[in-house]
Amino acid sequence: MNEQNKNDRAGWLVGPPAQCSVPPGESKSPWRLVLLGAPGVGKGTQADRLRGRLGACHLSTGDVFRAAGSRDACDQTPVMKSAIEYMRRGALVPDTTVWEMVRERSACIRCGGGFILDGFPRTLAQAEALKEHMESERLSLSAVVNYELPLAEIVARLSGRRTCEKCKAVFHVTTQPPKEEGVCDRCGGRLFQREDDRPESITVRLEAYERSTAPLIQFYKDLGLLVSVPADGSPDEICENTVTALDALHLSEDRLH
Ligand code: AMP
């Protein structure tokens, strides 16, 4: 794990003017990655591992909404309250709200430590907005990793997933159970089932993925940025395959190790 990159991501999770407790180390050629794939495919788990491997920050838009949802209602703006409602139903938050939130955090996009975007962009409009914004900042994406998994496997993963309320570590009731039921191995925090991992929300989320997010695969393929990685196997194997696939895209090898 890259200790330098162990910041609290306050700049991302809370937004400006909050500052990360430990700013990520500047890199000569930072990784700027987007992770694609259906909900439950393991993007968060991989983003966390890739963060350790590549040194770039894990930026999840879902984490921002969940962090806002766990604050007191009086600390939430009306726009954020409405975004949290969409999330609870498993529906996509409107593009304007999401983009406003990301644009507020554009320091994280510019950050010299790089980024691993998880859960953003999720629609063509968001992808276009990110592309335009990065072009105006003279930045470019290193690659877009698309994690692939059959639908039945995705449903099983989502419904058994449990998340630590403190450190956000992810477990699974059958395939990756914690040592003590309901308790995080890493920090002792309480494990909970995300509201949007309940069966009624899972269907809505998978439909939203097919309709709005799957078209991004072609969008990034056309830009020559897409790297497809099968999302079966252990998290370590998948991470290894991701790094190999990035390598194969002829991205400078010295950044990988
Ligand atoms: P995730 O943790 O990425 O699965 O996101 C959880 C939920 O947050 C999603 O089901 C959406 O309701 C909302 N969300 C997160 N990111 C986005 C996005 N880029 N666009 C729209 N909604 C989003």
mmCIF file with all atom_site columns, C-alpha atoms in Angstrom, residues 30-204:
data_model
loop_
_atom_site.group_PDB
_atom_site.id
_atom_site.type_symbol
_atom_site.label_atom_id
_atom_site.label_alt_id
_atom_site.label_comp_id
_atom_site.label_asym_id
_atom_site.label_entity_id
_atom_site.label_seq_id
_atom_site.pdbx_PDB_ins_code
_atom_site.Cartn_x
_atom_site.Cartn_y
_atom_site.Cartn_z
_atom_site.occupancy
_atom_site.B_iso_or_equiv
_atom_site.pdbx_formal_charge
_atom_site.auth_seq_id
_atom_site.auth_comp_id
_atom_site.auth_asym_id
_atom_site.auth_atom_id
_atom_site.pdbx_PDB_model_num
ATOM 1   C CA . PRO A 1 30  ? 0.164   10.519  -12.741 1.00 0.00 ? 30  PRO A CA 1
ATOM 2   C CA . TRP A 1 31  ? -2.386  7.875   -13.555 1.00 0.00 ? 31  TRP A CA 1
ATOM 3   C CA . ARG A 1 32  ? -5.755  9.255   -14.570 1.00 0.00 ? 32  ARG A CA 1
ATOM 4   C CA . LEU A 1 33  ? -8.106  6.313   -14.881 1.00 0.00 ? 33  LEU A CA 1
ATOM 5   C CA . VAL A 1 34  ? -11.840 5.728   -15.217 1.00 0.00 ? 34  VAL A CA 1
ATOM 6   C CA . LEU A 1 35  ? -13.260 2.394   -14.035 1.00 0.00 ? 35  LEU A CA 1
ATOM 7   C CA . LEU A 1 36  ? -16.363 1.173   -15.877 1.00 0.00 ? 36  LEU A CA 1
ATOM 8   C CA . GLY A 1 37  ? -18.550 -1.860  -15.238 1.00 0.00 ? 37  GLY A CA 1
ATOM 9   C CA . ALA A 1 38  ? -21.979 -2.723  -13.873 1.00 0.00 ? 38  ALA A CA 1
ATOM 10  C CA . PRO A 1 39  ? -22.742 -2.049  -10.200 1.00 0.00 ? 39  PRO A CA 1
ATOM 11  C CA . GLY A 1 40  ? -21.348 -4.875  -8.077  1.00 0.00 ? 40  GLY A CA 1
ATOM 12  C CA . VAL A 1 41  ? -18.636 -5.817  -10.514 1.00 0.00 ? 41  VAL A CA 1
ATOM 13  C CA . GLY A 1 42  ? -16.009 -4.821  -7.939  1.00 0.00 ? 42  GLY A CA 1
ATOM 14  C CA . LYS A 1 43  ? -14.917 -1.375  -9.140  1.00 0.00 ? 43  LYS A CA 1
ATOM 15  C CA . GLY A 1 44  ? -14.593 -0.048  -5.578  1.00 0.00 ? 44  GLY A CA 1
ATOM 16  C CA . THR A 1 45  ? -12.480 -3.011  -4.471  1.00 0.00 ? 45  THR A CA 1
ATOM 17  C CA . GLN A 1 46  ? -10.248 -2.666  -7.514  1.00 0.00 ? 46  GLN A CA 1
ATOM 18  C CA . ALA A 1 47  ? -9.987  1.105   -7.169  1.00 0.00 ? 47  ALA A CA 1
ATOM 19  C CA . ASP A 1 48  ? -8.746  0.587   -3.625  1.00 0.00 ? 48  ASP A CA 1
ATOM 20  C CA . ARG A 1 49  ? -6.118  -1.948  -4.747  1.00 0.00 ? 49  ARG A CA 1
ATOM 21  C CA . LEU A 1 50  ? -5.070  0.106   -7.761  1.00 0.00 ? 50  LEU A CA 1
ATOM 22  C CA . ARG A 1 51  ? -4.691  3.112   -5.472  1.00 0.00 ? 51  ARG A CA 1
ATOM 23  C CA . GLY A 1 52  ? -2.052  1.150   -3.537  1.00 0.00 ? 52  GLY A CA 1
ATOM 24  C CA . ARG A 1 53  ? -0.414  -0.036  -6.714  1.00 0.00 ? 53  ARG A CA 1
ATOM 25  C CA . LEU A 1 54  ? -0.451  3.106   -8.837  1.00 0.00 ? 54  LEU A CA 1
ATOM 26  C CA . GLY A 1 55  ? -0.489  5.804   -6.149  1.00 0.00 ? 55  GLY A CA 1
ATOM 27  C CA . ALA A 1 56  ? -3.516  7.657   -7.549  1.00 0.00 ? 56  ALA A CA 1
ATOM 28  C CA . CYS A 1 57  ? -6.508  8.661   -5.408  1.00 0.00 ? 57  CYS A CA 1
ATOM 29  C CA . HIS A 1 58  ? -9.759  6.644   -5.412  1.00 0.00 ? 58  HIS A CA 1
ATOM 30  C CA . LEU A 1 59  ? -12.532 9.076   -6.331  1.00 0.00 ? 59  LEU A CA 1
ATOM 31  C CA . SER A 1 60  ? -16.013 7.571   -6.033  1.00 0.00 ? 60  SER A CA 1
ATOM 32  C CA . THR A 1 61  ? -19.076 9.744   -6.684  1.00 0.00 ? 61  THR A CA 1
ATOM 33  C CA . GLY A 1 62  ? -21.218 7.183   -4.799  1.00 0.00 ? 62  GLY A CA 1
ATOM 34  C CA . ASP A 1 63  ? -18.989 7.713   -1.723  1.00 0.00 ? 63  ASP A CA 1
ATOM 35  C CA . VAL A 1 64  ? -19.633 11.477  -1.902  1.00 0.00 ? 64  VAL A CA 1
ATOM 36  C CA . PHE A 1 65  ? -23.418 10.924  -1.914  1.00 0.00 ? 65  PHE A CA 1
ATOM 37  C CA . ARG A 1 66  ? -23.206 8.356   0.894   1.00 0.00 ? 66  ARG A CA 1
ATOM 38  C CA . ALA A 1 67  ? -20.980 10.668  2.973   1.00 0.00 ? 67  ALA A CA 1
ATOM 39  C CA . ALA A 1 68  ? -23.506 13.484  2.472   1.00 0.00 ? 68  ALA A CA 1
ATOM 40  C CA . GLY A 1 69  ? -26.359 11.094  3.371   1.00 0.00 ? 69  GLY A CA 1
ATOM 41  C CA . SER A 1 70  ? -24.757 10.230  6.690   1.00 0.00 ? 70  SER A CA 1
ATOM 42  C CA . ARG A 1 71  ? -24.542 13.911  7.727   1.00 0.00 ? 71  ARG A CA 1
ATOM 43  C CA . ASP A 1 72  ? -27.310 15.626  9.694   1.00 0.00 ? 72  ASP A CA 1
ATOM 44  C CA . ALA A 1 73  ? -30.249 16.605  7.470   1.00 0.00 ? 73  ALA A CA 1
ATOM 45  C CA . CYS A 1 74  ? -29.703 20.285  8.372   1.00 0.00 ? 74  CYS A CA 1
ATOM 46  C CA . ASP A 1 75  ? -26.164 20.096  6.947   1.00 0.00 ? 75  ASP A CA 1
ATOM 47  C CA . GLN A 1 76  ? -27.455 18.915  3.568   1.00 0.00 ? 76  GLN A CA 1
ATOM 48  C CA . THR A 1 77  ? -28.257 21.314  0.751   1.00 0.00 ? 77  THR A CA 1
ATOM 49  C CA . PRO A 1 78  ? -31.657 20.827  -0.971  1.00 0.00 ? 78  PRO A CA 1
ATOM 50  C CA . VAL A 1 79  ? -29.844 19.583  -4.097  1.00 0.00 ? 79  VAL A CA 1
ATOM 51  C CA . MET A 1 80  ? -27.896 17.033  -2.067  1.00 0.00 ? 80  MET A CA 1
ATOM 52  C CA . LYS A 1 81  ? -31.079 15.911  -0.263  1.00 0.00 ? 81  LYS A CA 1
ATOM 53  C CA . SER A 1 82  ? -32.716 15.223  -3.598  1.00 0.00 ? 82  SER A CA 1
ATOM 54  C CA . ALA A 1 83  ? -29.574 13.403  -4.871  1.00 0.00 ? 83  ALA A CA 1
ATOM 55  C CA . ILE A 1 84  ? -29.655 11.146  -1.801  1.00 0.00 ? 84  ILE A CA 1
ATOM 56  C CA . GLU A 1 85  ? -33.293 10.274  -2.558  1.00 0.00 ? 85  GLU A CA 1
ATOM 57  C CA . TYR A 1 86  ? -32.349 9.161   -6.106  1.00 0.00 ? 86  TYR A CA 1
ATOM 58  C CA . MET A 1 87  ? -29.538 7.073   -4.663  1.00 0.00 ? 87  MET A CA 1
ATOM 59  C CA . ARG A 1 88  ? -31.805 5.360   -2.114  1.00 0.00 ? 88  ARG A CA 1
ATOM 60  C CA . ARG A 1 89  ? -34.101 4.233   -4.930  1.00 0.00 ? 89  ARG A CA 1
ATOM 61  C CA . GLY A 1 90  ? -31.133 2.971   -6.955  1.00 0.00 ? 90  GLY A CA 1
ATOM 62  C CA . ALA A 1 91  ? -31.815 5.559   -9.684  1.00 0.00 ? 91  ALA A CA 1
ATOM 63  C CA . LEU A 1 92  ? -29.148 7.736   -11.266 1.00 0.00 ? 92  LEU A CA 1
ATOM 64  C CA . VAL A 1 93  ? -28.747 11.216  -9.824  1.00 0.00 ? 93  VAL A CA 1
ATOM 65  C CA . PRO A 1 94  ? -29.423 13.841  -12.557 1.00 0.00 ? 94  PRO A CA 1
ATOM 66  C CA . ASP A 1 95  ? -26.396 14.761  -14.683 1.00 0.00 ? 95  ASP A CA 1
ATOM 67  C CA . THR A 1 96  ? -26.458 18.453  -13.741 1.00 0.00 ? 96  THR A CA 1
ATOM 68  C CA . THR A 1 97  ? -26.242 17.644  -10.006 1.00 0.00 ? 97  THR A CA 1
ATOM 69  C CA . VAL A 1 98  ? -23.465 15.107  -10.506 1.00 0.00 ? 98  VAL A CA 1
ATOM 70  C CA . TRP A 1 99  ? -21.448 17.369  -12.776 1.00 0.00 ? 99  TRP A CA 1
ATOM 71  C CA . GLU A 1 100 ? -21.851 20.354  -10.447 1.00 0.00 ? 100 GLU A CA 1
ATOM 72  C CA . MET A 1 101 ? -20.518 18.204  -7.616  1.00 0.00 ? 101 MET A CA 1
ATOM 73  C CA . VAL A 1 102 ? -17.539 16.935  -9.647  1.00 0.00 ? 102 VAL A CA 1
ATOM 74  C CA . ARG A 1 103 ? -16.744 20.404  -11.003 1.00 0.00 ? 103 ARG A CA 1
ATOM 75  C CA . GLU A 1 104 ? -16.654 21.764  -7.445  1.00 0.00 ? 104 GLU A CA 1
ATOM 76  C CA . ARG A 1 105 ? -13.997 19.145  -6.792  1.00 0.00 ? 105 ARG A CA 1
ATOM 77  C CA . SER A 1 106 ? -11.964 19.839  -9.934  1.00 0.00 ? 106 SER A CA 1
ATOM 78  C CA . ALA A 1 107 ? -8.832  20.246  -7.776  1.00 0.00 ? 107 ALA A CA 1
ATOM 79  C CA . CYS A 1 108 ? -8.980  16.449  -7.378  1.00 0.00 ? 108 CYS A CA 1
ATOM 80  C CA . ILE A 1 109 ? -9.053  16.042  -11.168 1.00 0.00 ? 109 ILE A CA 1
ATOM 81  C CA . ARG A 1 110 ? -6.019  18.347  -11.531 1.00 0.00 ? 110 ARG A CA 1
ATOM 82  C CA . CYS A 1 111 ? -4.217  16.814  -8.553  1.00 0.00 ? 111 CYS A CA 1
ATOM 83  C CA . GLY A 1 112 ? -0.618  15.814  -9.299  1.00 0.00 ? 112 GLY A CA 1
ATOM 84  C CA . GLY A 1 113 ? -1.203  12.436  -7.641  1.00 0.00 ? 113 GLY A CA 1
ATOM 85  C CA . GLY A 1 114 ? -3.674  11.391  -10.367 1.00 0.00 ? 114 GLY A CA 1
ATOM 86  C CA . PHE A 1 115 ? -7.049  9.736   -9.869  1.00 0.00 ? 115 PHE A CA 1
ATOM 87  C CA . ILE A 1 116 ? -9.041  6.553   -10.268 1.00 0.00 ? 116 ILE A CA 1
ATOM 88  C CA . LEU A 1 117 ? -12.643 7.549   -10.966 1.00 0.00 ? 117 LEU A CA 1
ATOM 89  C CA . ASP A 1 118 ? -15.145 4.950   -9.753  1.00 0.00 ? 118 ASP A CA 1
ATOM 90  C CA . GLY A 1 119 ? -18.823 5.415   -10.645 1.00 0.00 ? 119 GLY A CA 1
ATOM 91  C CA . PHE A 1 120 ? -18.217 8.523   -12.747 1.00 0.00 ? 120 PHE A CA 1
ATOM 92  C CA . PRO A 1 121 ? -18.886 9.121   -15.585 1.00 0.00 ? 121 PRO A CA 1
ATOM 93  C CA . ARG A 1 122 ? -22.065 7.081   -15.780 1.00 0.00 ? 122 ARG A CA 1
ATOM 94  C CA . THR A 1 123 ? -23.809 8.698   -18.762 1.00 0.00 ? 123 THR A CA 1
ATOM 95  C CA . LEU A 1 124 ? -22.656 10.000  -22.137 1.00 0.00 ? 124 LEU A CA 1
ATOM 96  C CA . ALA A 1 125 ? -23.402 13.570  -20.997 1.00 0.00 ? 125 ALA A CA 1
ATOM 97  C CA . GLN A 1 126 ? -21.119 13.097  -17.971 1.00 0.00 ? 126 GLN A CA 1
ATOM 98  C CA . ALA A 1 127 ? -18.396 11.550  -20.147 1.00 0.00 ? 127 ALA A CA 1
ATOM 99  C CA . GLU A 1 128 ? -18.586 14.487  -22.576 1.00 0.00 ? 128 GLU A CA 1
ATOM 100 C CA . ALA A 1 129 ? -18.458 16.978  -19.694 1.00 0.00 ? 129 ALA A CA 1
ATOM 101 C CA . LEU A 1 130 ? -15.385 15.274  -18.215 1.00 0.00 ? 130 LEU A CA 1
ATOM 102 C CA . LYS A 1 131 ? -13.660 15.141  -21.619 1.00 0.00 ? 131 LYS A CA 1
ATOM 103 C CA . GLU A 1 132 ? -14.287 18.831  -22.275 1.00 0.00 ? 132 GLU A CA 1
ATOM 104 C CA . HIS A 1 133 ? -13.198 19.796  -18.791 1.00 0.00 ? 133 HIS A CA 1
ATOM 105 C CA . MET A 1 134 ? -9.993  17.772  -18.991 1.00 0.00 ? 134 MET A CA 1
ATOM 106 C CA . GLU A 1 135 ? -9.193  19.203  -22.418 1.00 0.00 ? 135 GLU A CA 1
ATOM 107 C CA . SER A 1 136 ? -9.626  22.723  -21.072 1.00 0.00 ? 136 SER A CA 1
ATOM 108 C CA . GLU A 1 137 ? -7.209  21.833  -18.263 1.00 0.00 ? 137 GLU A CA 1
ATOM 109 C CA . ARG A 1 138 ? -4.808  20.213  -20.799 1.00 0.00 ? 138 ARG A CA 1
ATOM 110 C CA . LEU A 1 139 ? -5.131  16.875  -19.072 1.00 0.00 ? 139 LEU A CA 1
ATOM 111 C CA . SER A 1 140 ? -5.834  13.497  -20.610 1.00 0.00 ? 140 SER A CA 1
ATOM 112 C CA . LEU A 1 141 ? -7.077  10.147  -19.373 1.00 0.00 ? 141 LEU A CA 1
ATOM 113 C CA . SER A 1 142 ? -4.470  7.370   -19.215 1.00 0.00 ? 142 SER A CA 1
ATOM 114 C CA . ALA A 1 143 ? -7.052  4.617   -19.821 1.00 0.00 ? 143 ALA A CA 1
ATOM 115 C CA . VAL A 1 144 ? -10.588 3.439   -19.112 1.00 0.00 ? 144 VAL A CA 1
ATOM 116 C CA . VAL A 1 145 ? -10.847 -0.018  -17.556 1.00 0.00 ? 145 VAL A CA 1
ATOM 117 C CA . ASN A 1 146 ? -14.059 -1.915  -18.267 1.00 0.00 ? 146 ASN A CA 1
ATOM 118 C CA . TYR A 1 147 ? -14.730 -4.771  -15.822 1.00 0.00 ? 147 TYR A CA 1
ATOM 119 C CA . GLU A 1 148 ? -16.848 -7.538  -17.374 1.00 0.00 ? 148 GLU A CA 1
ATOM 120 C CA . LEU A 1 149 ? -19.038 -10.046 -15.501 1.00 0.00 ? 149 LEU A CA 1
ATOM 121 C CA . PRO A 1 150 ? -22.198 -12.118 -16.322 1.00 0.00 ? 150 PRO A CA 1
ATOM 122 C CA . LEU A 1 151 ? -25.471 -10.692 -14.977 1.00 0.00 ? 151 LEU A CA 1
ATOM 123 C CA . ALA A 1 152 ? -26.309 -13.610 -12.612 1.00 0.00 ? 152 ALA A CA 1
ATOM 124 C CA . GLU A 1 153 ? -22.940 -13.209 -10.920 1.00 0.00 ? 153 GLU A CA 1
ATOM 125 C CA . ILE A 1 154 ? -23.494 -9.460  -10.528 1.00 0.00 ? 154 ILE A CA 1
ATOM 126 C CA . VAL A 1 155 ? -26.845 -9.971  -8.735  1.00 0.00 ? 155 VAL A CA 1
ATOM 127 C CA . ALA A 1 156 ? -25.275 -12.518 -6.342  1.00 0.00 ? 156 ALA A CA 1
ATOM 128 C CA . ARG A 1 157 ? -22.420 -10.137 -5.564  1.00 0.00 ? 157 ARG A CA 1
ATOM 129 C CA . LEU A 1 158 ? -24.644 -7.130  -4.916  1.00 0.00 ? 158 LEU A CA 1
ATOM 130 C CA . SER A 1 159 ? -27.136 -8.878  -2.668  1.00 0.00 ? 159 SER A CA 1
ATOM 131 C CA . GLY A 1 160 ? -24.395 -10.388 -0.443  1.00 0.00 ? 160 GLY A CA 1
ATOM 132 C CA . ARG A 1 161 ? -22.255 -7.279  -0.241  1.00 0.00 ? 161 ARG A CA 1
ATOM 133 C CA . ARG A 1 162 ? -21.610 -5.661  3.151   1.00 0.00 ? 162 ARG A CA 1
ATOM 134 C CA . THR A 1 163 ? -19.732 -2.390  3.622   1.00 0.00 ? 163 THR A CA 1
ATOM 135 C CA . CYS A 1 164 ? -17.911 -0.993  6.651   1.00 0.00 ? 164 CYS A CA 1
ATOM 136 C CA . GLU A 1 165 ? -19.554 2.225   7.816   1.00 0.00 ? 165 GLU A CA 1
ATOM 137 C CA . LYS A 1 166 ? -16.214 3.589   9.009   1.00 0.00 ? 166 LYS A CA 1
ATOM 138 C CA . CYS A 1 167 ? -13.461 2.678   6.511   1.00 0.00 ? 167 CYS A CA 1
ATOM 139 C CA . LYS A 1 168 ? -15.717 1.606   3.582   1.00 0.00 ? 168 LYS A CA 1
ATOM 140 C CA . ALA A 1 169 ? -13.994 -1.803  3.263   1.00 0.00 ? 169 ALA A CA 1
ATOM 141 C CA . VAL A 1 170 ? -16.206 -4.223  1.335   1.00 0.00 ? 170 VAL A CA 1
ATOM 142 C CA . PHE A 1 171 ? -17.025 -7.820  2.372   1.00 0.00 ? 171 PHE A CA 1
ATOM 143 C CA . HIS A 1 172 ? -19.372 -10.514 1.057   1.00 0.00 ? 172 HIS A CA 1
ATOM 144 C CA . VAL A 1 173 ? -21.483 -12.786 3.255   1.00 0.00 ? 173 VAL A CA 1
ATOM 145 C CA . THR A 1 174 ? -20.383 -15.957 1.423   1.00 0.00 ? 174 THR A CA 1
ATOM 146 C CA . THR A 1 175 ? -17.342 -15.240 -0.770  1.00 0.00 ? 175 THR A CA 1
ATOM 147 C CA . GLN A 1 176 ? -15.445 -12.823 1.487   1.00 0.00 ? 176 GLN A CA 1
ATOM 148 C CA . PRO A 1 177 ? -16.969 -12.988 4.980   1.00 0.00 ? 177 PRO A CA 1
ATOM 149 C CA . PRO A 1 178 ? -15.415 -10.997 7.834   1.00 0.00 ? 178 PRO A CA 1
ATOM 150 C CA . LYS A 1 179 ? -13.796 -12.990 10.678  1.00 0.00 ? 179 LYS A CA 1
ATOM 151 C CA . GLU A 1 180 ? -16.576 -11.847 13.030  1.00 0.00 ? 180 GLU A CA 1
ATOM 152 C CA . GLU A 1 181 ? -20.067 -11.465 11.588  1.00 0.00 ? 181 GLU A CA 1
ATOM 153 C CA . GLY A 1 182 ? -21.054 -7.829  11.053  1.00 0.00 ? 182 GLY A CA 1
ATOM 154 C CA . VAL A 1 183 ? -17.664 -6.445  12.116  1.00 0.00 ? 183 VAL A CA 1
ATOM 155 C CA . CYS A 1 184 ? -14.975 -5.025  9.823   1.00 0.00 ? 184 CYS A CA 1
ATOM 156 C CA . ASP A 1 185 ? -11.664 -6.966  9.898   1.00 0.00 ? 185 ASP A CA 1
ATOM 157 C CA . ARG A 1 186 ? -9.739  -3.823  9.085   1.00 0.00 ? 186 ARG A CA 1
ATOM 158 C CA . CYS A 1 187 ? -10.987 -1.248  11.579  1.00 0.00 ? 187 CYS A CA 1
ATOM 159 C CA . GLY A 1 188 ? -13.622 -2.956  13.768  1.00 0.00 ? 188 GLY A CA 1
ATOM 160 C CA . GLY A 1 189 ? -16.378 -0.760  12.292  1.00 0.00 ? 189 GLY A CA 1
ATOM 161 C CA . ARG A 1 190 ? -19.959 -1.990  11.834  1.00 0.00 ? 190 ARG A CA 1
ATOM 162 C CA . LEU A 1 191 ? -20.800 -3.673  8.528   1.00 0.00 ? 191 LEU A CA 1
ATOM 163 C CA . PHE A 1 192 ? -24.058 -2.714  6.870   1.00 0.00 ? 192 PHE A CA 1
ATOM 164 C CA . GLN A 1 193 ? -25.989 -3.477  3.713   1.00 0.00 ? 193 GLN A CA 1
ATOM 165 C CA . ARG A 1 194 ? -26.214 -0.423  1.488   1.00 0.00 ? 194 ARG A CA 1
ATOM 166 C CA . GLU A 1 195 ? -29.821 0.598   0.929   1.00 0.00 ? 195 GLU A CA 1
ATOM 167 C CA . ASP A 1 196 ? -29.239 0.390   -2.798  1.00 0.00 ? 196 ASP A CA 1
ATOM 168 C CA . ASP A 1 197 ? -27.969 -3.211  -2.479  1.00 0.00 ? 197 ASP A CA 1
ATOM 169 C CA . ARG A 1 198 ? -31.489 -4.375  -1.522  1.00 0.00 ? 198 ARG A CA 1
ATOM 170 C CA . PRO A 1 199 ? -33.298 -6.464  -4.202  1.00 0.00 ? 199 PRO A CA 1
ATOM 171 C CA . GLU A 1 200 ? -35.758 -3.757  -5.338  1.00 0.00 ? 200 GLU A CA 1
ATOM 172 C CA . SER A 1 201 ? -32.939 -1.239  -5.860  1.00 0.00 ? 201 SER A CA 1
ATOM 173 C CA . ILE A 1 202 ? -30.643 -3.755  -7.566  1.00 0.00 ? 202 ILE A CA 1
ATOM 174 C CA . THR A 1 203 ? -33.101 -4.177  -10.475 1.00 0.00 ? 203 THR A CA 1
ATOM 175 C CA . VAL A 1 204 ? -33.380 -0.389  -10.911 1.00 0.00 ? 204 VAL A CA 1
#
